[in-house]
mmCIF file of C-alpha atoms (C1' of nucleotides) in Angstrom:
data_model
loop_
_atom_site.group_PDB
_atom_site.id
_atom_site.type_symbol
_atom_site.label_atom_id
_atom_site.label_comp_id
_atom_site.label_asym_id
_atom_site.label_seq_id
_atom_site.Cartn_x
_atom_site.Cartn_y
_atom_site.Cartn_z
ATOM 1 C CA MET A 1 133.173 108.523 86.769
ATOM 2 C CA VAL A 2 129.628 108.791 85.338
ATOM 3 C CA GLU A 3 127.017 111.242 86.508
ATOM 4 C CA GLU A 4 124.427 109.755 88.827
ATOM 5 C CA LEU A 5 121.678 111.508 86.886
ATOM 6 C CA ASN A 6 122.376 109.842 83.634
ATOM 7 C CA ASN A 7 123.579 106.622 84.975
ATOM 8 C CA PRO A 8 123.552 104.003 82.382
ATOM 9 C CA GLU A 9 124.105 101.372 84.935
ATOM 10 C CA TYR A 10 120.742 101.806 86.542
ATOM 11 C CA LYS A 11 119.394 98.451 87.701
ATOM 12 C CA GLU A 12 115.469 97.996 87.367
ATOM 13 C CA LEU A 13 113.754 96.129 90.071
ATOM 14 C CA ASP A 14 113.054 92.419 88.765
ATOM 15 C CA GLU A 15 109.537 91.555 88.014
ATOM 16 C CA GLU A 16 108.902 89.224 90.934
ATOM 17 C CA THR A 17 110.079 91.810 93.435
ATOM 18 C CA LEU A 18 107.974 94.353 91.925
ATOM 19 C CA PHE A 19 104.947 91.798 92.202
ATOM 20 C CA ILE A 20 105.417 91.271 95.912
ATOM 21 C CA VAL A 21 106.025 94.841 96.794
ATOM 22 C CA SER A 22 102.848 95.922 94.893
ATOM 23 C CA GLN A 23 100.828 93.056 96.481
ATOM 24 C CA THR A 24 102.137 93.781 99.849
ATOM 25 C CA PHE A 25 101.002 97.574 99.569
ATOM 26 C CA LYS A 26 97.873 96.532 97.967
ATOM 27 C CA ALA A 27 96.878 94.585 101.029
ATOM 28 C CA LEU A 28 97.273 98.040 103.073
ATOM 29 C CA ALA A 29 95.724 100.257 100.441
ATOM 30 C CA ASP A 30 91.980 99.456 101.236
ATOM 31 C CA PRO A 31 90.213 101.063 104.361
ATOM 32 C CA THR A 32 88.357 97.845 105.265
ATOM 33 C CA ARG A 33 91.509 95.713 105.265
ATOM 34 C CA ILE A 34 93.282 98.587 107.055
ATOM 35 C CA ARG A 35 90.337 98.646 109.764
ATOM 36 C CA ILE A 36 90.691 94.840 110.168
ATOM 37 C CA LEU A 37 94.393 94.866 110.544
ATOM 38 C CA HIS A 38 94.095 97.751 112.881
ATOM 39 C CA LEU A 39 91.728 95.804 115.044
ATOM 40 C CA LEU A 40 94.163 92.963 114.982
ATOM 41 C CA PHE A 41 96.830 95.109 116.791
ATOM 42 C CA GLU A 42 94.672 94.361 119.866
ATOM 43 C CA GLY A 43 94.868 90.634 119.488
ATOM 44 C CA GLU A 44 92.884 87.761 118.237
ATOM 45 C CA PHE A 45 89.312 87.876 116.877
ATOM 46 C CA SER A 46 86.839 85.694 115.339
ATOM 47 C CA VAL A 47 85.288 86.465 111.997
ATOM 48 C CA ASN A 48 82.089 87.261 113.977
ATOM 49 C CA ASP A 49 83.902 89.491 116.466
ATOM 50 C CA ILE A 50 85.416 91.539 113.492
ATOM 51 C CA SER A 51 82.155 91.589 111.675
ATOM 52 C CA GLU A 52 80.368 93.041 114.626
ATOM 53 C CA THR A 53 83.184 95.393 115.884
ATOM 54 C CA LEU A 54 83.642 96.938 112.492
ATOM 55 C CA GLN A 55 80.067 96.572 111.474
ATOM 56 C CA LEU A 56 80.755 94.737 108.232
ATOM 57 C CA ARG A 57 79.173 91.823 106.636
ATOM 58 C CA GLN A 58 80.354 88.452 107.598
ATOM 59 C CA SER A 59 81.079 87.552 103.796
ATOM 60 C CA ASN A 60 83.027 90.897 103.246
ATOM 61 C CA VAL A 61 85.171 90.206 106.414
ATOM 62 C CA SER A 62 85.658 86.541 105.185
ATOM 63 C CA HIS A 63 86.552 87.732 101.714
ATOM 64 C CA GLN A 64 89.292 90.354 103.065
ATOM 65 C CA LEU A 65 90.684 87.789 105.548
ATOM 66 C CA ARG A 66 91.300 85.385 102.661
ATOM 67 C CA PHE A 67 93.210 88.124 100.771
ATOM 68 C CA LEU A 68 95.345 88.722 103.877
ATOM 69 C CA LYS A 69 95.656 85.142 104.720
ATOM 70 C CA ASN A 70 96.939 84.509 101.098
ATOM 71 C CA LEU A 71 99.781 87.180 101.644
ATOM 72 C CA ARG A 72 100.459 85.652 104.920
ATOM 73 C CA LEU A 73 99.636 88.695 106.732
ATOM 74 C CA VAL A 74 97.176 86.946 109.207
ATOM 75 C CA LYS A 75 97.094 83.586 110.694
ATOM 76 C CA TYR A 76 94.020 81.645 112.145
ATOM 77 C CA ARG A 77 93.166 78.834 114.735
ATOM 78 C CA ARG A 78 89.966 77.163 115.264
ATOM 79 C CA ASP A 79 88.535 77.223 118.819
ATOM 80 C CA GLY A 80 85.104 75.485 119.196
ATOM 81 C CA LYS A 81 82.938 76.747 116.369
ATOM 82 C CA SER A 82 84.778 79.981 115.842
ATOM 83 C CA ILE A 83 87.993 80.706 113.997
ATOM 84 C CA TYR A 84 90.185 83.114 115.491
ATOM 85 C CA TYR A 85 92.700 85.395 113.358
ATOM 86 C CA SER A 86 95.620 87.351 114.312
ATOM 87 C CA GLN A 87 98.553 89.172 112.787
ATOM 88 C CA ASP A 88 101.128 87.067 111.228
ATOM 89 C CA ASP A 89 103.663 89.712 109.614
ATOM 90 C CA GLU A 90 105.451 91.833 112.123
ATOM 91 C CA HIS A 91 107.181 93.844 109.412
ATOM 92 C CA VAL A 92 104.060 94.676 107.470
ATOM 93 C CA MET A 93 102.255 95.587 110.817
ATOM 94 C CA HIS A 94 105.012 97.746 111.754
ATOM 95 C CA ILE A 95 104.830 99.580 108.555
ATOM 96 C CA LEU A 96 101.196 99.964 108.809
ATOM 97 C CA GLN A 97 101.657 101.339 112.582
ATOM 98 C CA GLN A 98 104.332 103.774 111.208
ATOM 99 C CA THR A 99 102.150 105.132 108.577
ATOM 100 C CA ILE A 100 99.213 105.418 110.817
ATOM 101 C CA ASN A 101 101.144 107.524 113.256
ATOM 102 C CA HIS A 102 102.580 109.447 110.475
ATOM 103 C CA ALA A 103 99.192 110.281 109.337
ATOM 104 C CA LEU A 104 97.972 111.070 112.755
ATOM 105 C CA HIS A 105 100.547 113.573 113.424
ATOM 106 C CA TYR A 106 99.997 115.582 110.262
ATOM 107 C CA MET B 1 89.561 94.416 134.176
ATOM 108 C CA VAL B 2 87.809 93.680 130.681
ATOM 109 C CA GLU B 3 89.268 90.879 128.632
ATOM 110 C CA GLU B 4 91.172 92.123 125.696
ATOM 111 C CA LEU B 5 89.143 90.188 123.175
ATOM 112 C CA ASN B 6 85.927 91.689 124.284
ATOM 113 C CA ASN B 7 87.379 95.414 124.752
ATOM 114 C CA PRO B 8 84.518 97.854 124.538
ATOM 115 C CA GLU B 9 86.953 100.598 124.573
ATOM 116 C CA TYR B 10 88.416 99.844 121.165
ATOM 117 C CA LYS B 11 89.146 103.107 119.325
ATOM 118 C CA GLU B 12 88.510 102.871 115.653
ATOM 119 C CA LEU B 13 90.667 105.009 113.252
ATOM 120 C CA ASP B 14 88.877 108.105 112.221
ATOM 121 C CA GLU B 15 87.790 108.506 108.589
ATOM 122 C CA GLU B 16 90.365 111.012 107.561
ATOM 123 C CA THR B 17 93.279 108.985 108.898
ATOM 124 C CA LEU B 18 91.975 105.760 107.090
ATOM 125 C CA PHE B 19 91.692 107.887 103.932
ATOM 126 C CA ILE B 20 95.316 109.236 104.123
ATOM 127 C CA VAL B 21 96.771 105.832 104.953
ATOM 128 C CA SER B 22 94.847 103.975 102.238
ATOM 129 C CA GLN B 23 95.904 106.666 99.698
ATOM 130 C CA THR B 24 99.400 106.572 100.545
ATOM 131 C CA PHE B 25 99.686 102.898 100.178
ATOM 132 C CA LYS B 26 97.522 103.079 97.067
ATOM 133 C CA ALA B 27 100.444 105.030 95.617
ATOM 134 C CA LEU B 28 102.971 102.254 96.358
ATOM 135 C CA ALA B 29 100.521 99.578 95.370
ATOM 136 C CA ASP B 30 101.246 99.836 91.592
ATOM 137 C CA PRO B 31 104.084 98.430 89.694
ATOM 138 C CA THR B 32 104.507 101.336 87.432
ATOM 139 C CA ARG B 33 104.604 103.875 90.305
ATOM 140 C CA ILE B 34 107.017 101.607 92.157
ATOM 141 C CA ARG B 35 109.339 101.574 89.151
ATOM 142 C CA ILE B 36 109.143 105.492 88.869
ATOM 143 C CA LEU B 37 109.860 105.937 92.627
ATOM 144 C CA HIS B 38 112.563 103.278 92.676
ATOM 145 C CA LEU B 39 114.234 105.493 89.763
ATOM 146 C CA LEU B 40 113.758 108.531 91.834
ATOM 147 C CA PHE B 41 115.941 106.998 94.510
ATOM 148 C CA GLU B 42 118.872 107.892 92.166
ATOM 149 C CA GLY B 43 118.104 111.316 91.745
ATOM 150 C CA GLU B 44 116.016 113.879 89.667
ATOM 151 C CA PHE B 45 114.654 113.023 86.366
ATOM 152 C CA SER B 46 112.792 114.748 83.484
ATOM 153 C CA VAL B 47 109.395 113.127 82.326
ATOM 154 C CA ASN B 48 111.207 112.154 79.264
ATOM 155 C CA ASP B 49 114.120 110.490 81.283
ATOM 156 C CA ILE B 50 111.535 108.522 82.983
ATOM 157 C CA SER B 51 109.772 107.671 80.091
ATOM 158 C CA GLU B 52 112.658 106.418 78.193
ATOM 159 C CA THR B 53 114.581 104.718 81.163
ATOM 160 C CA LEU B 54 111.373 102.824 82.008
ATOM 161 C CA GLN B 55 110.079 102.434 78.532
ATOM 162 C CA LEU B 56 106.603 104.046 79.470
ATOM 163 C CA ARG B 57 104.510 106.202 77.359
ATOM 164 C CA GLN B 58 104.828 109.795 78.052
ATOM 165 C CA SER B 59 101.280 110.244 78.989
ATOM 166 C CA ASN B 60 101.280 107.532 81.470
ATOM 167 C CA VAL B 61 104.318 108.730 83.160
ATOM 168 C CA SER B 62 102.746 112.154 83.382
ATOM 169 C CA HIS B 63 99.496 110.665 84.767
ATOM 170 C CA GLN B 64 101.403 108.726 87.401
ATOM 171 C CA LEU B 65 103.649 111.674 88.365
ATOM 172 C CA ARG B 66 100.270 113.947 88.806
ATOM 173 C CA PHE B 67 99.194 111.094 91.199
ATOM 174 C CA LEU B 68 102.186 111.039 93.068
ATOM 175 C CA LYS B 69 102.492 114.711 93.132
ATOM 176 C CA ASN B 70 99.063 115.310 94.546
ATOM 177 C CA LEU B 71 100.155 113.120 97.580
ATOM 178 C CA ARG B 72 103.265 115.161 97.665
ATOM 179 C CA LEU B 73 105.416 112.265 97.366
ATOM 180 C CA VAL B 74 107.300 114.005 94.463
ATOM 181 C CA LYS B 75 108.401 117.415 93.705
ATOM 182 C CA TYR B 76 109.265 119.284 90.361
ATOM 183 C CA ARG B 77 111.193 122.036 89.261
ATOM 184 C CA ARG B 78 111.453 123.516 85.786
ATOM 185 C CA ASP B 79 114.908 123.763 84.003
ATOM 186 C CA GLY B 80 114.683 125.037 80.487
ATOM 187 C CA LYS B 81 111.981 123.171 78.515
ATOM 188 C CA SER B 82 111.917 120.178 80.803
ATOM 189 C CA ILE B 83 110.314 119.338 84.219
ATOM 190 C CA TYR B 84 112.515 117.604 86.733
ATOM 191 C CA TYR B 85 110.876 115.389 89.233
ATOM 192 C CA SER B 86 112.409 114.190 92.599
ATOM 193 C CA GLN B 87 111.232 112.482 95.711
ATOM 194 C CA ASP B 88 109.506 114.595 98.365
ATOM 195 C CA ASP B 89 108.635 112.227 101.269
ATOM 196 C CA GLU B 90 111.317 110.654 103.049
ATOM 197 C CA HIS B 91 109.111 108.669 105.277
ATOM 198 C CA VAL B 92 107.196 106.895 102.502
ATOM 199 C CA MET B 93 110.441 106.533 100.364
ATOM 200 C CA HIS B 94 111.722 104.969 103.499
ATOM 201 C CA ILE B 95 108.803 102.602 103.647
ATOM 202 C CA LEU B 96 109.211 101.564 99.978
ATOM 203 C CA GLN B 97 113.026 100.940 100.401
ATOM 204 C CA GLN B 98 112.357 98.846 103.628
ATOM 205 C CA THR B 99 109.698 96.631 101.695
ATOM 206 C CA ILE B 100 111.827 96.294 98.738
ATOM 207 C CA ASN B 101 114.543 95.023 100.621
ATOM 208 C CA HIS B 102 112.365 92.730 102.579
ATOM 209 C CA ALA B 103 110.963 91.336 99.343
ATOM 210 C CA LEU B 104 114.273 90.923 97.861
ATOM 211 C CA HIS B 105 115.701 88.833 100.904
ATOM 212 C CA TYR B 106 112.709 86.213 100.932
ATOM 213 C "C1'" DT C 1 74.032 60.598 113.341
ATOM 214 C "C1'" DT C 2 71.751 64.791 112.586
ATOM 215 C "C1'" DA C 3 71.122 69.598 113.592
ATOM 216 C "C1'" DT C 4 73.370 73.856 114.177
ATOM 217 C "C1'" DC C 5 76.305 77.559 114.147
ATOM 218 C "C1'" DA C 6 80.340 79.920 112.217
ATOM 219 C "C1'" DT C 7 82.790 80.611 108.193
ATOM 220 C "C1'" DA C 8 83.848 80.129 103.406
ATOM 221 C "C1'" DT C 9 82.835 80.414 98.641
ATOM 222 C "C1'" DG C 10 80.547 81.614 93.987
ATOM 223 C "C1'" DA C 11 77.986 84.802 91.279
ATOM 224 C "C1'" DA C 12 76.571 89.238 90.238
ATOM 225 C "C1'" DT C 13 77.199 94.023 90.052
ATOM 226 C "C1'" DA C 14 78.904 98.702 90.809
ATOM 227 C "C1'" DT C 15 82.856 101.116 91.002
ATOM 228 C "C1'" DA C 16 87.832 102.355 90.472
ATOM 229 C "C1'" DT C 17 91.964 101.897 88.193
ATOM 230 C "C1'" DG C 18 95.609 101.784 84.616
ATOM 231 C "C1'" DA C 19 96.848 102.479 79.886
ATOM 232 C "C1'" DA C 20 96.289 104.372 75.614
ATOM 233 C "C1'" DC C 21 95.502 107.855 72.139
ATOM 234 C "C1'" DA C 22 94.711 112.203 70.694
ATOM 235 C "C1'" DT C 23 95.153 116.833 71.655
ATOM 236 C "C1'" DA C 24 95.755 120.879 74.562
ATOM 237 C "C1'" DT C 25 98.918 123.779 77.061
ATOM 238 C "C1'" DG C 26 102.408 126.605 78.006
ATOM 239 C "C1'" DA C 27 107.225 128.070 78.592
ATOM 240 C "C1'" DG C 28 111.493 128.814 76.140
ATOM 241 C "C1'" DT C 29 113.730 130.313 71.998
ATOM 242 C "C1'" DA C 30 114.598 131.565 67.366
ATOM 243 C "C1'" DT D 1 105.947 137.370 68.035
ATOM 244 C "C1'" DA D 2 105.536 132.918 66.354
ATOM 245 C "C1'" DC D 3 107.001 128.305 66.667
ATOM 246 C "C1'" DT D 4 108.634 124.375 68.866
ATOM 247 C "C1'" DC D 5 109.304 121.060 72.371
ATOM 248 C "C1'" DA D 6 108.221 118.883 76.726
ATOM 249 C "C1'" DT D 7 104.732 118.121 79.436
ATOM 250 C "C1'" DA D 8 99.688 117.715 80.955
ATOM 251 C "C1'" DT D 9 94.977 116.873 80.151
ATOM 252 C "C1'" DG D 10 90.460 114.651 78.543
ATOM 253 C "C1'" DT D 11 88.504 110.452 76.938
ATOM 254 C "C1'" DT D 12 87.839 105.993 76.211
ATOM 255 C "C1'" DC D 13 88.411 101.260 76.848
ATOM 256 C "C1'" DA D 14 89.509 96.789 79.344
ATOM 257 C "C1'" DT D 15 90.748 95.004 83.577
ATOM 258 C "C1'" DA D 16 90.504 94.767 88.579
ATOM 259 C "C1'" DT D 17 88.375 95.397 93.006
ATOM 260 C "C1'" DA D 18 85.090 95.718 96.763
ATOM 261 C "C1'" DT D 19 80.701 94.601 98.162
ATOM 262 C "C1'" DT D 20 76.549 92.113 98.443
ATOM 263 C "C1'" DC D 21 73.217 88.187 98.458
ATOM 264 C "C1'" DA D 22 72.519 83.410 98.338
ATOM 265 C "C1'" DT D 23 74.126 79.381 99.467
ATOM 266 C "C1'" DA D 24 77.690 75.649 100.414
ATOM 267 C "C1'" DT D 25 80.915 73.528 103.758
ATOM 268 C "C1'" DG D 26 82.273 71.554 107.660
ATOM 269 C "C1'" DA D 27 83.089 71.114 112.642
ATOM 270 C "C1'" DT D 28 80.908 70.770 116.867
ATOM 271 C "C1'" DA D 29 77.383 69.617 120.015
ATOM 272 C "C1'" DA D 30 73.153 67.497 121.108
#
DNA sequence: TTATCATATGAATATATGAACATATGAGTA
DNA sequence: TACTCATATGTTCATATATTCATATGATAA
């Protein structure tokens, strides 16, 4: 049997997986997006709600939401003139929650 | 009782937590660092091992390891002329593993 | 149908990041 | 001690990213 430390059979991650994983973490790597997702733990919010609660420019919020929407981390629905955003990826939100808790307790 | 969507009691994350969390995810948000950490699932490797296995410049590996070391995601020990790196944060490595598996199955 | 309001988009800019090269460092060993 | 080798560091460059301002879009309500 071959030694683990010198294992010639090591299988690298394929490029697509690498891309998906890095993109996922990139979404969580920015303080503004973390603040938005953290707010969405509480429920559903319009762009304006988010903008006012977090004191961020409307366009900034909109740009970040587009990013999160492209990765399917959030979903939205229209109600009247407003568009309400909410979380749409349990797995990623769980990881965020875990990591926040981890950070809070150290 | 106040409506959830308009909750005046919402507690934002404090700045330090926000920083730690974003830094942690930043470490995992780059394909090169993911490849290095993924390799470290297999055990302990010298800078040269990593450089050769992953076909990366020595200085690039060294820079990335410093980043990971600053966040205490890896540790090292010297043996002879080489320095061997290994994982040093179970929690983060677990999250990486989870997310890789998640990506692989979708 | 038109006006209005909420949201999205585009362009510009400042900053952050990743990778490369050249070279310094410093422990091990001859 | 002096040399060598593995690793670390400083600098530079190209690219990516976050944010802002100005404006477009498009659905709703008058």
